Amino acid sequence: MNRGHFITLEGGEGAGKSTLARALSQRLREGGASLVTTREPGGSPKAEEIREAILAGRIKSFGPFAEALMFSAARIDHIDRLIKPALAEGNWVICDRFIDSTRVYQGVLGQIDPGLLAELEQATIDGLMPELTLILDLDPRIGLARAAARRRPGESVDRFEGETLAFHRKLREAYLGIAKREPGRCVVLDAGLPPEALADAAWSAVNERLTRRDS
Ligand code: T5A
C-alpha cells in the first residue's frame, strides 16, 4: 500500500461499477491506502459540464465522432486536474469508466475507424494507461433491468441506455475482445455475482496484479 495505482472499472449499463468502486475503496482504505475515486465522463468541474451535455443527448446529432471528441476533451481535463495530481501524491485512483468506454461505445456505435480512435486515445491520455482494468461482464438484459429499477419516477433513460439491446450485446462482445487482446491489463469479472462476492473477486485481482507486485 506504499504507492498508488491506477485502476479502471468497465462494463455495460448497470453492471455494478459504482457499487464495486465503493466496496474496493473501503477495502483499500482499511488496508491503509490513500485513494481517490472518480468517474468518467466527469471527475473535474469542466468534465462534469461536458458529461451533462453528452448524457442529455445534446451532442448526439453531431455524430459519434463528435461524441468521441467530447468524451476525450472531458478526459484531458480530468487527467490534468485530478488523476495525474492524485497519482503524483501517491494515491490510488479508482476510475469508473475510462478509455475502454470510448473504444467500445463510440467504436461500436459509430463504426469509427479503429486507427483514428486509437490516435485520439493516444493524444488524449499521453501515455497514462490504467495499470489494471476490471471488466464487469454481464448479460445486458440484466444490466439494463438493474439500471431501470434504479431510475426515479419521471426520470428518463440517458443517451446510451436508450440504445437497442443489439447495441448493448455488441458492447459486451467488444469488452471481452479488449480483455482477450490485453490480458496483462484486463481482468474479466462475473458481474452476475452478488455484490460481496464480486468485491471478493475484484480484491483478489487487485492483490494478485498490484499489491503483491509491490511487496
Ligand atoms: N460513455 C462513457 C461513453 O459512451 N464513452 C465514454 O468514453 C465514457 C467514459 C455514462 C455513459 O456514458 C457512456 C457509457 C454510459 O452510457 P453513467 O450514468 O455513468 O453514464 O452510466 P454507467 O457508467 O453505466 O453507470 P450506471 O450507474 O448505470 O451503472 P453501474 O455503475 O455499473 O452500476 P451501479 O453500481 O450503479 O448499480 C446499478 C444497480 O444495480 C445494483 C445497484 O444496487 C444499483 O441499483 N447492483 C447489483 N445488483 C446485483 N448484483 C450486483 N453485483 C450489483 N451491483 C450493483
PDB file of C-alpha atoms and ligand atoms in Angstrom:
ATOM      1  CA  MET A   1       0.000   0.000   0.000  1.00  0.00           C
ATOM      2  CA  ASN A   2       3.070   2.251  -0.160  1.00  0.00           C
ATOM      3  CA  ARG A   3       2.428   3.701  -3.561  1.00  0.00           C
ATOM      4  CA  GLY A   4      -0.703   4.369  -5.553  1.00  0.00           C
ATOM      5  CA  HIS A   5      -2.007   2.552  -8.592  1.00  0.00           C
ATOM      6  CA  PHE A   6      -4.419   3.475 -11.346  1.00  0.00           C
ATOM      7  CA  ILE A   7      -7.397   1.099 -11.613  1.00  0.00           C
ATOM      8  CA  THR A   8     -10.311   1.456 -14.010  1.00  0.00           C
ATOM      9  CA  LEU A   9     -13.704  -0.263 -13.880  1.00  0.00           C
ATOM     10  CA  GLU A  10     -15.510  -1.000 -17.121  1.00  0.00           C
ATOM     11  CA  GLY A  11     -18.630  -2.756 -18.354  1.00  0.00           C
ATOM     12  CA  GLY A  12     -22.111  -2.190 -19.716  1.00  0.00           C
ATOM     13  CA  GLU A  13     -25.004  -0.262 -18.192  1.00  0.00           C
ATOM     14  CA  GLY A  14     -25.915  -1.262 -14.642  1.00  0.00           C
ATOM     15  CA  ALA A  15     -23.080  -3.786 -14.404  1.00  0.00           C
ATOM     16  CA  GLY A  16     -22.291  -2.632 -10.857  1.00  0.00           C
ATOM     17  CA  LYS A  17     -19.197  -0.479 -11.377  1.00  0.00           C
ATOM     18  CA  SER A  18     -20.152   2.264  -8.909  1.00  0.00           C
ATOM     19  CA  THR A  19     -21.121  -0.319  -6.286  1.00  0.00           C
ATOM     20  CA  LEU A  20     -17.827  -2.136  -6.769  1.00  0.00           C
ATOM     21  CA  ALA A  21     -15.851   1.134  -6.683  1.00  0.00           C
ATOM     22  CA  ARG A  22     -17.274   1.825  -3.209  1.00  0.00           C
ATOM     23  CA  ALA A  23     -16.508  -1.699  -1.949  1.00  0.00           C
ATOM     24  CA  LEU A  24     -12.948  -1.672  -3.320  1.00  0.00           C
ATOM     25  CA  SER A  25     -12.287   1.781  -1.859  1.00  0.00           C
ATOM     26  CA  GLN A  26     -13.418   0.606   1.561  1.00  0.00           C
ATOM     27  CA  ARG A  27     -11.104  -2.418   1.472  1.00  0.00           C
ATOM     28  CA  LEU A  28      -8.149  -0.357   0.279  1.00  0.00           C
ATOM     29  CA  ARG A  29      -8.738   2.277   2.965  1.00  0.00           C
ATOM     30  CA  GLU A  30      -8.959  -0.427   5.619  1.00  0.00           C
ATOM     31  CA  GLY A  31      -5.581  -1.635   4.338  1.00  0.00           C
ATOM     32  CA  GLY A  32      -4.142   1.840   4.901  1.00  0.00           C
ATOM     33  CA  ALA A  33      -4.155   3.137   1.320  1.00  0.00           C
ATOM     34  CA  SER A  34      -4.987   6.730   0.497  1.00  0.00           C
ATOM     35  CA  LEU A  35      -7.159   6.897  -2.556  1.00  0.00           C
ATOM     36  CA  VAL A  36      -9.371   8.890  -4.841  1.00  0.00           C
ATOM     37  CA  THR A  37     -12.478   7.502  -6.535  1.00  0.00           C
ATOM     38  CA  THR A  38     -13.698   9.211  -9.633  1.00  0.00           C
ATOM     39  CA  ARG A  39     -15.741   8.645 -12.778  1.00  0.00           C
ATOM     40  CA  GLU A  40     -15.988   9.341 -16.476  1.00  0.00           C
ATOM     41  CA  PRO A  41     -17.357  11.225 -18.145  1.00  0.00           C
ATOM     42  CA  GLY A  42     -16.752  13.705 -15.349  1.00  0.00           C
ATOM     43  CA  GLY A  43     -14.447  13.830 -12.361  1.00  0.00           C
ATOM     44  CA  SER A  44     -13.485  17.516 -12.701  1.00  0.00           C
ATOM     45  CA  PRO A  45     -15.805  20.550 -12.893  1.00  0.00           C
ATOM     46  CA  LYS A  46     -15.318  21.100 -16.633  1.00  0.00           C
ATOM     47  CA  ALA A  47     -15.607  17.397 -17.404  1.00  0.00           C
ATOM     48  CA  GLU A  48     -18.839  17.225 -15.375  1.00  0.00           C
ATOM     49  CA  GLU A  49     -20.252  20.017 -17.568  1.00  0.00           C
ATOM     50  CA  ILE A  50     -19.378  18.019 -20.664  1.00  0.00           C
ATOM     51  CA  ARG A  51     -20.937  14.908 -19.067  1.00  0.00           C
ATOM     52  CA  GLU A  52     -24.197  16.706 -18.618  1.00  0.00           C
ATOM     53  CA  ALA A  53     -24.296  17.796 -22.270  1.00  0.00           C
ATOM     54  CA  ILE A  54     -23.434  14.343 -23.653  1.00  0.00           C
ATOM     55  CA  LEU A  55     -25.765  12.297 -21.439  1.00  0.00           C
ATOM     56  CA  ALA A  56     -28.648  14.690 -22.088  1.00  0.00           C
ATOM     57  CA  GLY A  57     -28.154  13.812 -25.785  1.00  0.00           C
ATOM     58  CA  ARG A  58     -27.119  17.307 -26.869  1.00  0.00           C
ATOM     59  CA  ILE A  59     -24.082  16.077 -28.846  1.00  0.00           C
ATOM     60  CA  LYS A  60     -25.819  13.086 -30.449  1.00  0.00           C
ATOM     61  CA  SER A  61     -26.898  14.968 -33.593  1.00  0.00           C
ATOM     62  CA  PHE A  62     -23.251  15.884 -34.338  1.00  0.00           C
ATOM     63  CA  GLY A  63     -22.455  12.162 -34.763  1.00  0.00           C
ATOM     64  CA  PRO A  64     -20.396   9.514 -32.955  1.00  0.00           C
ATOM     65  CA  PHE A  65     -17.005  11.001 -33.748  1.00  0.00           C
ATOM     66  CA  ALA A  66     -18.045  14.349 -32.271  1.00  0.00           C
ATOM     67  CA  GLU A  67     -19.177  12.448 -29.161  1.00  0.00           C
ATOM     68  CA  ALA A  68     -15.787  10.703 -29.041  1.00  0.00           C
ATOM     69  CA  LEU A  69     -14.107  14.133 -29.208  1.00  0.00           C
ATOM     70  CA  MET A  70     -16.268  15.421 -26.355  1.00  0.00           C
ATOM     71  CA  PHE A  71     -15.520  12.390 -24.157  1.00  0.00           C
ATOM     72  CA  SER A  72     -11.839  12.964 -24.951  1.00  0.00           C
ATOM     73  CA  ALA A  73     -11.989  16.673 -24.085  1.00  0.00           C
ATOM     74  CA  ALA A  74     -13.553  15.751 -20.748  1.00  0.00           C
ATOM     75  CA  ARG A  75     -10.875  13.087 -20.199  1.00  0.00           C
ATOM     76  CA  ILE A  76      -7.998  15.510 -20.857  1.00  0.00           C
ATOM     77  CA  ASP A  77      -9.296  17.886 -18.184  1.00  0.00           C
ATOM     78  CA  HIS A  78      -9.981  15.009 -15.764  1.00  0.00           C
ATOM     79  CA  ILE A  79      -6.461  13.615 -16.214  1.00  0.00           C
ATOM     80  CA  ASP A  80      -4.801  17.019 -15.814  1.00  0.00           C
ATOM     81  CA  ARG A  81      -6.881  18.266 -12.886  1.00  0.00           C
ATOM     82  CA  LEU A  82      -7.455  15.119 -10.891  1.00  0.00           C
ATOM     83  CA  ILE A  83      -5.909  11.818 -11.965  1.00  0.00           C
ATOM     84  CA  LYS A  84      -2.283  12.858 -12.531  1.00  0.00           C
ATOM     85  CA  PRO A  85      -2.052  15.033  -9.390  1.00  0.00           C
ATOM     86  CA  ALA A  86      -3.625  12.272  -7.266  1.00  0.00           C
ATOM     87  CA  LEU A  87      -1.192   9.642  -8.558  1.00  0.00           C
ATOM     88  CA  ALA A  88       1.747  12.035  -8.130  1.00  0.00           C
ATOM     89  CA  GLU A  89       0.829  12.364  -4.453  1.00  0.00           C
ATOM     90  CA  GLY A  90       0.938   8.569  -4.065  1.00  0.00           C
ATOM     91  CA  ASN A  91      -2.819   7.953  -4.039  1.00  0.00           C
ATOM     92  CA  TRP A  92      -4.579   5.015  -5.582  1.00  0.00           C
ATOM     93  CA  VAL A  93      -7.069   6.178  -8.215  1.00  0.00           C
ATOM     94  CA  ILE A  94     -10.186   4.114  -8.932  1.00  0.00           C
ATOM     95  CA  CYS A  95     -11.956   5.425 -12.007  1.00  0.00           C
ATOM     96  CA  ASP A  96     -15.460   4.316 -13.036  1.00  0.00           C
ATOM     97  CA  ARG A  97     -15.022   4.098 -16.854  1.00  0.00           C
ATOM     98  CA  PHE A  98     -12.048   5.368 -18.888  1.00  0.00           C
ATOM     99  CA  ILE A  99     -10.555   4.738 -22.336  1.00  0.00           C
ATOM    100  CA  ASP A 100     -12.223   1.373 -22.925  1.00  0.00           C
ATOM    101  CA  SER A 101     -15.651   3.017 -22.744  1.00  0.00           C
ATOM    102  CA  THR A 102     -14.711   5.241 -25.699  1.00  0.00           C
ATOM    103  CA  ARG A 103     -13.196   2.339 -27.611  1.00  0.00           C
ATOM    104  CA  VAL A 104     -16.306   0.254 -27.055  1.00  0.00           C
ATOM    105  CA  TYR A 105     -19.262   2.672 -27.041  1.00  0.00           C
ATOM    106  CA  GLN A 106     -18.115   5.109 -29.719  1.00  0.00           C
ATOM    107  CA  GLY A 107     -16.377   2.324 -31.680  1.00  0.00           C
ATOM    108  CA  VAL A 108     -19.467   0.109 -31.756  1.00  0.00           C
ATOM    109  CA  LEU A 109     -21.965   2.929 -32.141  1.00  0.00           C
ATOM    110  CA  GLY A 110     -20.319   4.885 -34.874  1.00  0.00           C
ATOM    111  CA  GLN A 111     -18.181   2.300 -36.575  1.00  0.00           C
ATOM    112  CA  ILE A 112     -15.417   4.876 -36.320  1.00  0.00           C
ATOM    113  CA  ASP A 113     -12.145   3.771 -37.884  1.00  0.00           C
ATOM    114  CA  PRO A 114     -10.278   1.982 -35.041  1.00  0.00           C
ATOM    115  CA  GLY A 115      -6.994   3.598 -36.155  1.00  0.00           C
ATOM    116  CA  LEU A 116      -8.492   7.055 -35.793  1.00  0.00           C
ATOM    117  CA  LEU A 117      -9.909   6.216 -32.356  1.00  0.00           C
ATOM    118  CA  ALA A 118      -6.513   4.839 -31.303  1.00  0.00           C
ATOM    119  CA  GLU A 119      -4.781   8.061 -32.384  1.00  0.00           C
ATOM    120  CA  LEU A 120      -7.334  10.122 -30.491  1.00  0.00           C
ATOM    121  CA  GLU A 121      -6.793   7.948 -27.418  1.00  0.00           C
ATOM    122  CA  GLN A 122      -3.016   8.400 -27.544  1.00  0.00           C
ATOM    123  CA  ALA A 123      -3.317  12.172 -27.909  1.00  0.00           C
ATOM    124  CA  THR A 124      -5.813  12.247 -25.028  1.00  0.00           C
ATOM    125  CA  ILE A 125      -4.089  10.120 -22.406  1.00  0.00           C
ATOM    126  CA  ASP A 126      -0.499  10.914 -23.389  1.00  0.00           C
ATOM    127  CA  GLY A 127       0.773   7.592 -22.024  1.00  0.00           C
ATOM    128  CA  LEU A 128      -1.368   7.385 -18.894  1.00  0.00           C
ATOM    129  CA  MET A 129      -2.655   3.812 -19.188  1.00  0.00           C
ATOM    130  CA  PRO A 130      -4.525   2.128 -16.333  1.00  0.00           C
ATOM    131  CA  GLU A 131      -2.390  -0.496 -14.603  1.00  0.00           C
ATOM    132  CA  LEU A 132      -5.415  -2.720 -14.010  1.00  0.00           C
ATOM    133  CA  THR A 133      -8.824  -2.702 -15.694  1.00  0.00           C
ATOM    134  CA  LEU A 134     -11.616  -4.743 -14.157  1.00  0.00           C
ATOM    135  CA  ILE A 135     -14.225  -5.561 -16.802  1.00  0.00           C
ATOM    136  CA  LEU A 136     -17.603  -6.353 -15.275  1.00  0.00           C
ATOM    137  CA  ASP A 137     -19.199  -8.850 -17.614  1.00  0.00           C
ATOM    138  CA  LEU A 138     -22.985  -9.165 -17.517  1.00  0.00           C
ATOM    139  CA  ASP A 139     -25.896 -10.121 -19.759  1.00  0.00           C
ATOM    140  CA  PRO A 140     -27.077  -6.652 -20.903  1.00  0.00           C
ATOM    141  CA  ARG A 141     -30.712  -7.576 -20.232  1.00  0.00           C
ATOM    142  CA  ILE A 142     -29.835  -7.882 -16.534  1.00  0.00           C
ATOM    143  CA  GLY A 143     -27.762  -4.688 -16.506  1.00  0.00           C
ATOM    144  CA  LEU A 144     -30.447  -2.638 -18.246  1.00  0.00           C
ATOM    145  CA  ALA A 145     -33.089  -4.029 -15.861  1.00  0.00           C
ATOM    146  CA  ARG A 146     -30.923  -3.002 -12.892  1.00  0.00           C
ATOM    147  CA  ALA A 147     -30.487   0.489 -14.354  1.00  0.00           C
ATOM    148  CA  ALA A 148     -34.263   0.744 -14.978  1.00  0.00           C
ATOM    149  CA  ALA A 149     -35.121  -0.441 -11.447  1.00  0.00           C
ATOM    150  CA  ARG A 150     -32.872   2.254 -10.006  1.00  0.00           C
ATOM    151  CA  ARG A 151     -34.400   5.066 -12.067  1.00  0.00           C
ATOM    152  CA  ARG A 152     -36.554   7.549 -10.144  1.00  0.00           C
ATOM    153  CA  PRO A 153     -40.181   8.139 -11.213  1.00  0.00           C
ATOM    154  CA  GLY A 154     -40.252  10.574 -14.135  1.00  0.00           C
ATOM    155  CA  GLU A 155     -36.512  10.215 -14.836  1.00  0.00           C
ATOM    156  CA  SER A 156     -35.823   9.401 -18.492  1.00  0.00           C
ATOM    157  CA  VAL A 157     -33.231   6.996 -19.901  1.00  0.00           C
ATOM    158  CA  ASP A 158     -29.908   8.620 -20.709  1.00  0.00           C
ATOM    159  CA  ARG A 159     -28.232   8.869 -24.112  1.00  0.00           C
ATOM    160  CA  PHE A 160     -26.782   5.341 -24.204  1.00  0.00           C
ATOM    161  CA  GLU A 161     -29.261   3.380 -22.077  1.00  0.00           C
ATOM    162  CA  GLY A 162     -31.784   4.225 -24.781  1.00  0.00           C
ATOM    163  CA  GLU A 163     -29.878   2.313 -27.493  1.00  0.00           C
ATOM    164  CA  THR A 164     -31.100  -1.118 -28.686  1.00  0.00           C
ATOM    165  CA  LEU A 165     -30.424  -4.440 -26.941  1.00  0.00           C
ATOM    166  CA  ALA A 166     -28.390  -5.475 -30.002  1.00  0.00           C
ATOM    167  CA  PHE A 167     -26.109  -2.467 -29.379  1.00  0.00           C
ATOM    168  CA  HIS A 168     -25.640  -3.457 -25.730  1.00  0.00           C
ATOM    169  CA  ARG A 169     -24.848  -7.046 -26.761  1.00  0.00           C
ATOM    170  CA  LYS A 170     -22.166  -5.723 -29.119  1.00  0.00           C
ATOM    171  CA  LEU A 171     -20.699  -3.655 -26.290  1.00  0.00           C
ATOM    172  CA  ARG A 172     -20.357  -6.787 -24.182  1.00  0.00           C
ATOM    173  CA  GLU A 173     -18.548  -8.602 -27.013  1.00  0.00           C
ATOM    174  CA  ALA A 174     -16.284  -5.602 -27.595  1.00  0.00           C
ATOM    175  CA  TYR A 175     -15.269  -5.506 -23.921  1.00  0.00           C
ATOM    176  CA  LEU A 176     -14.466  -9.228 -23.979  1.00  0.00           C
ATOM    177  CA  GLY A 177     -12.418  -8.633 -27.131  1.00  0.00           C
ATOM    178  CA  ILE A 178     -10.313  -5.980 -25.362  1.00  0.00           C
ATOM    179  CA  ALA A 179      -9.758  -8.334 -22.396  1.00  0.00           C
ATOM    180  CA  LYS A 180      -8.563 -11.036 -24.770  1.00  0.00           C
ATOM    181  CA  ARG A 181      -6.170  -8.693 -26.551  1.00  0.00           C
ATOM    182  CA  GLU A 182      -4.806  -7.105 -23.368  1.00  0.00           C
ATOM    183  CA  PRO A 183      -4.659  -9.841 -20.711  1.00  0.00           C
ATOM    184  CA  GLY A 184      -1.812  -8.097 -18.881  1.00  0.00           C
ATOM    185  CA  ARG A 185      -4.035  -5.122 -18.076  1.00  0.00           C
ATOM    186  CA  CYS A 186      -7.568  -6.540 -18.023  1.00  0.00           C
ATOM    187  CA  VAL A 187      -9.345  -8.984 -15.735  1.00  0.00           C
ATOM    188  CA  VAL A 188     -12.908 -10.071 -16.546  1.00  0.00           C
ATOM    189  CA  LEU A 189     -15.209 -10.476 -13.543  1.00  0.00           C
ATOM    190  CA  ASP A 190     -18.634 -12.140 -13.427  1.00  0.00           C
ATOM    191  CA  ALA A 191     -20.906  -9.198 -12.621  1.00  0.00           C
ATOM    192  CA  GLY A 192     -23.818 -11.578 -12.071  1.00  0.00           C
ATOM    193  CA  LEU A 193     -22.300 -12.421  -8.694  1.00  0.00           C
ATOM    194  CA  PRO A 194     -23.818 -10.821  -5.587  1.00  0.00           C
ATOM    195  CA  PRO A 195     -22.034  -7.555  -4.662  1.00  0.00           C
ATOM    196  CA  GLU A 196     -19.944  -9.048  -1.834  1.00  0.00           C
ATOM    197  CA  ALA A 197     -18.743 -11.993  -3.956  1.00  0.00           C
ATOM    198  CA  LEU A 198     -17.926  -9.621  -6.823  1.00  0.00           C
ATOM    199  CA  ALA A 199     -15.936  -7.430  -4.432  1.00  0.00           C
ATOM    200  CA  ASP A 200     -14.021 -10.541  -3.249  1.00  0.00           C
ATOM    201  CA  ALA A 201     -13.139 -11.429  -6.851  1.00  0.00           C
ATOM    202  CA  ALA A 202     -12.029  -7.847  -7.555  1.00  0.00           C
ATOM    203  CA  TRP A 203      -9.997  -7.740  -4.368  1.00  0.00           C
ATOM    204  CA  SER A 204      -8.175 -10.963  -5.374  1.00  0.00           C
ATOM    205  CA  ALA A 205      -7.348  -9.422  -8.755  1.00  0.00           C
ATOM    206  CA  VAL A 206      -6.011  -6.246  -7.122  1.00  0.00           C
ATOM    207  CA  ASN A 207      -3.820  -8.239  -4.769  1.00  0.00           C
ATOM    208  CA  GLU A 208      -2.569 -10.598  -7.435  1.00  0.00           C
ATOM    209  CA  ARG A 209      -1.857  -7.944 -10.058  1.00  0.00           C
ATOM    210  CA  LEU A 210      -0.794  -4.927  -7.978  1.00  0.00           C
ATOM    211  CA  THR A 211      -0.266  -5.291  -4.240  1.00  0.00           C
ATOM    212  CA  ARG A 212       1.879  -8.442  -4.320  1.00  0.00           C
ATOM    213  CA  ARG A 213       3.990  -6.944  -7.088  1.00  0.00           C
ATOM    214  CA  ASP A 214       4.902  -4.076  -4.730  1.00  0.00           C
ATOM    215  CA  SER A 215       5.986  -6.256  -1.819  1.00  0.00           C
TER     216      SER A 215
HETATM  217  N1  T5A B   1     -19.691   6.550 -22.143  1.00  0.00           N
HETATM  218  C1  T5A B   1     -18.799   6.848 -21.150  1.00  0.00           C
HETATM  219  C2  T5A B   1     -19.301   6.514 -23.483  1.00  0.00           C
HETATM  220  O1  T5A B   1     -20.127   6.279 -24.374  1.00  0.00           O
HETATM  221  N2  T5A B   1     -17.984   6.777 -23.784  1.00  0.00           N
HETATM  222  C3  T5A B   1     -17.057   7.092 -22.825  1.00  0.00           C
HETATM  223  O2  T5A B   1     -15.875   7.338 -23.152  1.00  0.00           O
HETATM  224  C4  T5A B   1     -17.480   7.142 -21.450  1.00  0.00           C
HETATM  225  C5  T5A B   1     -16.499   7.455 -20.367  1.00  0.00           C
HETATM  226  C6  T5A B   1     -22.063   7.109 -18.605  1.00  0.00           C
HETATM  227  C7  T5A B   1     -22.464   6.779 -20.005  1.00  0.00           C
HETATM  228  O3  T5A B   1     -21.536   7.299 -20.912  1.00  0.00           O
HETATM  229  C8  T5A B   1     -21.097   6.291 -21.793  1.00  0.00           C
HETATM  230  C9  T5A B   1     -21.339   4.996 -21.071  1.00  0.00           C
HETATM  231  C10 T5A B   1     -22.552   5.277 -20.245  1.00  0.00           C
HETATM  232  O4  T5A B   1     -23.698   5.004 -21.013  1.00  0.00           O
HETATM  233  P1  T5A B   1     -23.287   6.667 -16.343  1.00  0.00           P
HETATM  234  O5  T5A B   1     -24.538   7.238 -15.771  1.00  0.00           O
HETATM  235  O6  T5A B   1     -22.009   6.986 -15.654  1.00  0.00           O
HETATM  236  O7  T5A B   1     -23.205   7.084 -17.849  1.00  0.00           O
HETATM  237  O8  T5A B   1     -23.573   5.138 -16.552  1.00  0.00           O
HETATM  238  P2  T5A B   1     -22.826   3.860 -16.076  1.00  0.00           P
HETATM  239  O9  T5A B   1     -21.368   4.051 -16.008  1.00  0.00           O
HETATM  240  O10 T5A B   1     -23.334   2.743 -16.948  1.00  0.00           O
HETATM  241  O11 T5A B   1     -23.312   3.719 -14.605  1.00  0.00           O
HETATM  242  P3  T5A B   1     -24.525   3.021 -14.010  1.00  0.00           P
HETATM  243  O12 T5A B   1     -24.775   3.786 -12.766  1.00  0.00           O
HETATM  244  O13 T5A B   1     -25.656   2.871 -14.970  1.00  0.00           O
HETATM  245  O14 T5A B   1     -24.061   1.561 -13.722  1.00  0.00           O
HETATM  246  P4  T5A B   1     -23.005   0.932 -12.712  1.00  0.00           P
HETATM  247  O15 T5A B   1     -22.196   1.947 -12.010  1.00  0.00           O
HETATM  248  O16 T5A B   1     -22.298  -0.090 -13.485  1.00  0.00           O
HETATM  249  O17 T5A B   1     -23.971   0.201 -11.673  1.00  0.00           O
HETATM  250  P5  T5A B   1     -24.317   0.519 -10.147  1.00  0.00           P
HETATM  251  O18 T5A B   1     -23.234   0.088  -9.274  1.00  0.00           O
HETATM  252  O19 T5A B   1     -24.802   1.931 -10.067  1.00  0.00           O
HETATM  253  O20 T5A B   1     -25.520  -0.492  -9.952  1.00  0.00           O
HETATM  254  C11 T5A B   1     -26.723  -0.384 -10.682  1.00  0.00           C
HETATM  255  C12 T5A B   1     -27.844  -1.051  -9.836  1.00  0.00           C
HETATM  256  O21 T5A B   1     -27.587  -2.439  -9.694  1.00  0.00           O
HETATM  257  C13 T5A B   1     -27.398  -2.798  -8.320  1.00  0.00           C
HETATM  258  C14 T5A B   1     -27.179  -1.486  -7.557  1.00  0.00           C
HETATM  259  O22 T5A B   1     -27.645  -1.571  -6.256  1.00  0.00           O
HETATM  260  C15 T5A B   1     -27.953  -0.475  -8.410  1.00  0.00           C
HETATM  261  O23 T5A B   1     -29.305  -0.463  -8.046  1.00  0.00           O
HETATM  262  N3  T5A B   1     -26.218  -3.682  -8.248  1.00  0.00           N
HETATM  263  C16 T5A B   1     -26.277  -5.015  -8.164  1.00  0.00           C
HETATM  264  N4  T5A B   1     -27.305  -5.888  -8.105  1.00  0.00           N
HETATM  265  C17 T5A B   1     -26.992  -7.215  -8.046  1.00  0.00           C
HETATM  266  N5  T5A B   1     -25.716  -7.700  -8.024  1.00  0.00           N
HETATM  267  C18 T5A B   1     -24.654  -6.855  -8.068  1.00  0.00           C
HETATM  268  N6  T5A B   1     -23.404  -7.333  -8.065  1.00  0.00           N
HETATM  269  C19 T5A B   1     -24.922  -5.457  -8.155  1.00  0.00           C
HETATM  270  N7  T5A B   1     -24.114  -4.373  -8.233  1.00  0.00           N
HETATM  271  C20 T5A B   1     -24.927  -3.296  -8.294  1.00  0.00           C
END
